[in-house]
Amino acid sequence: MVAGRTSRRVGVTGAASDLGRGLLPRLLADPKIDEIVVFDVTRPVDVPERVRFVRLDLLRQGVEGDLERALTDAGLDALYHLAFVNSRVHRASFAHELEVIGTLNLLAAAGAVKVPRLIVPSLTVLYGARAQSPAYAPETQPLSAVQGVRFVNDRLEVERQLSQFAERFPDVEVLILRFAPIVGPGSNNPFTRLVRAQAVPTVLGFDPLWQVVHEDDAGRALHLALHTRARGVFNIVGEGVAPVSSLLRAAGVTPVPLAGPLLRTAIAAMEAVGLSVSPWALMDFFRYAWLADGRRAARDLHFLPHLPVHEAMATMTARRG
Amino acid sequence: MAAKKVLGNDPFKRGAAPRVPLAARPSLKTAGARPQTPELQTPPPKKATRRDATPPSPAAHASAPTLAADPIPHAGVPVAVPLGRGPAAHPGSPVLAVDPIRHEATPEAFSLGAAPARHRHSPFLSADPVAHPDAPVGLSLSGARASSFTPVAHGNAPSALPLEVALPHAHSPGLRVDPVAHADAPVAQPLSGAVPHAHSPGLRVDPVAHADAPEARPFSHARSPSVRVDPVGHADTPEPRPLSHARSPSVRVDPVGHADTPEVQPVLRAHSPNLGADPIPHAGVPLSVPLAEGQPPARALTEAEAPCDDANSTDARAPITPRRHGPTPLLSRAGAVASLQGLTGAVRALLGASGKDTRVDAFGRDEALVASLQPLADALYDRYWRVTVAGANLVPSGASILVANHAGALPIDGPLLHHALRRQRADLKPARWLLEDQLFHAPGLGVLWNRLGAVRASPENAMQLLEEQTPVVVFPEGIQGLSKPFSERYQLQRFGRGGYVKIAARAGVPIVPVAIVGAEESVPLLARLPGSALGVSFLPLTLPPLPARWFIQFGSPIRVEGGAEAAGDLAFVQRLNEQVRDTIDVMLKDLLSRRDGIF
């Protein structure tokens, strides 16, 4: 059991991602960790010397062998797999390759080496915004795809792989942290791009409740996942919920409620001029609440968010000046 | 009881009681009768109350129990003493002190506290126990079939209070009983027994239809008697009861010549204050079924209970001034300003344009918005809909599932019930009501309702709320309750699949049946327009909310034992579901039968 040991080696893929940059300082500050190994194609900048760097391309043909060797050499106690694409990608095929195929390769190697603990982030968006779901989605709620939204569907595929992996290798402790939209000055993901717009169209007559989680809280949750004895899925959500209109305003964005048909046209028009904020299929998220129940994380992970939803959103305005 | 009978006082109802020609009515004049003044006037109640009363009978006086004399303590429940202007104000008037005499068969739900004990205290009984062996009942005026909220009572109903009250005083003003009764109404009989004891002329029962033509009163009741208190000397023209009862024998208490007229009016107002004062939870015991026993309800509900309501509530606002007091502004100026702010917030919520300072709780309720709408809600509650609440103290503290009938074209019963609980039971967490999907996701309205406290109906949501010790209101009829036409008003629909029973069993919380009357007339569903364009199953065609009076009756909690195992027992769930439905049905019909007019 990892939790009982005093010295640890922790591996991280995607250390340069938003989550990786939030996590690394915490790992470096953690006295219980002896060694941090970063797997990446290039050495991430601003990473201190004590971090060991292992060059590895998750997408290269036949990477499993290299990966297996690297993982065996590293003798890891836990592996964070954070190599996911959140930034704007013009080549969706690359993002798909990295997330789906990259995870596939990584899981194959991790299964062979029997990494004791595997920690992977996911999204609460996967629960979908559905009229019939309960107000707070428990971790057991089935996930659903959103047609035409790459970053959701690829992550859904990753989740499928992970659940199969967890079944196949019960010895490996798999922890999946499903994050509410991560906001903060250092974050760049579809949600932060949404709230960095001047105005966001919403659906007239609807004002669903949303959650966010601040990037600091997200990093803390990832770190806590290393030390917990629990395993499985955890929803990582910020404190409180807010109607989307209020949430957008807190970030300095003007919500523009448009009647459904008008909104459809507006989205098409924005896409035409390259301002696409969200495809029509995402409009359900502007109609129905999509909240995740974070009680399990509080109980088993001892994760309590520090920033309430409105304050977390306010950090987005600070960055914009 | 047949629906016809129950709804017999419903003027909208087809097949109301046949009109009995006046000439055909038996006329009964009793001893000591004074010449009848044909034009009887109802003085403004306030005046009546201010008249100084001289206790006509010391004995009666001595035994006059006020509510305070109620020997059974009502634990934790402030016994509402709506006799504000009654016994307290006029201690000399035994009339006022007479507590509604409860019939032995009175269902518990309407128990007036210590009924038997009160019997003993009743001046009425003590004054003349022998002559009135059937005392609680005997003086009632009208037939059992006639029942309404009119305090003057019907049949063997103890709701005959005012009359009962009047008679012991009987040494006072001339009592004249002139009950032209319905053929089927045993009116004459009790009176004949009673009247001889009345050495006094003042009480006149004037069955003949009033000069105010029933036709002029569209909402008048068929065959329900009405009481008029007419202390002579009041020249002020009566404000005619807009909703009086056509062709019903009508009782007028007319203490002519007696300067010391006992104040009868306050009695009317003060009538049976502690409907809800029964502190003993009747665990697992469904309400007894008054109507099934052919018993009229134990008491009449009148708008006079409004003060009771207020006394009971934590809200120390001025008592409700019902319609008789002439037009009063719905809102004070300050209240209007505050309400305007609240309304602005509501419209913003409706449009999905909440401000950046909007704070909502975990289920989307915006406490600031609710608070800013408070003055408006209070005005609507007190003055527009004049909500009468009974039995609020029966709601157990902590988590419970309140099961209510759903009615009206717009789902305003949820917020109103929520407001009633907020007013009456400040000790509870604000209740949340579960709203069916069609409403919860209706554009605009769904958002507003959510901000005011509605939660989407789902077992998970209910369980989570109950875990947080929140009372949860459910309307098991769902959209069916809202989509029935006006002609089927107050007819309970199927109670879903009993999901609330399962939740109650699983969570181990009691079920409190609640009957709500008033929604159907406030927002009658006139037609269903296609609404698929807006994502709703239909658009209700209704009127702007009408000022129908509302009555909310809480029943005794039903404890659900058995936990998850019981929740899985479909037969058990169905049985309990039916039991709750029947209980609400009985309460509803009872409320309807005692309702004195709709508006």
Coordinates of C-alpha atoms in Angstrom, one line a residue, chain A residues 69 78 105 112 126 146 165 186 191 219 223 233 247 252 317:
Chain A
R69 CA 11.1 0.1 -19.5
A78 CA 2.2 6.5 -8.4
N105 CA -0.4 3.2 -24.8
A112 CA 2.3 -4.6 -17.6
L126 CA -19.2 13.9 -19.1
V146 CA -22.0 15.4 -26.6
F165 CA -8.3 -1.1 -17.1
G186 CA -3.4 30.2 -15.4
F191 CA -14.5 27.0 -20.3
G219 CA -4.1 21.2 -8.0
H223 CA -2.1 16.2 -4.7
V233 CA -13.9 8.2 -9.0
L247 CA -21.4 33.2 -12.9
G252 CA -17.1 40.2 -16.3
T317 CA -11.5 39.2 -14.3

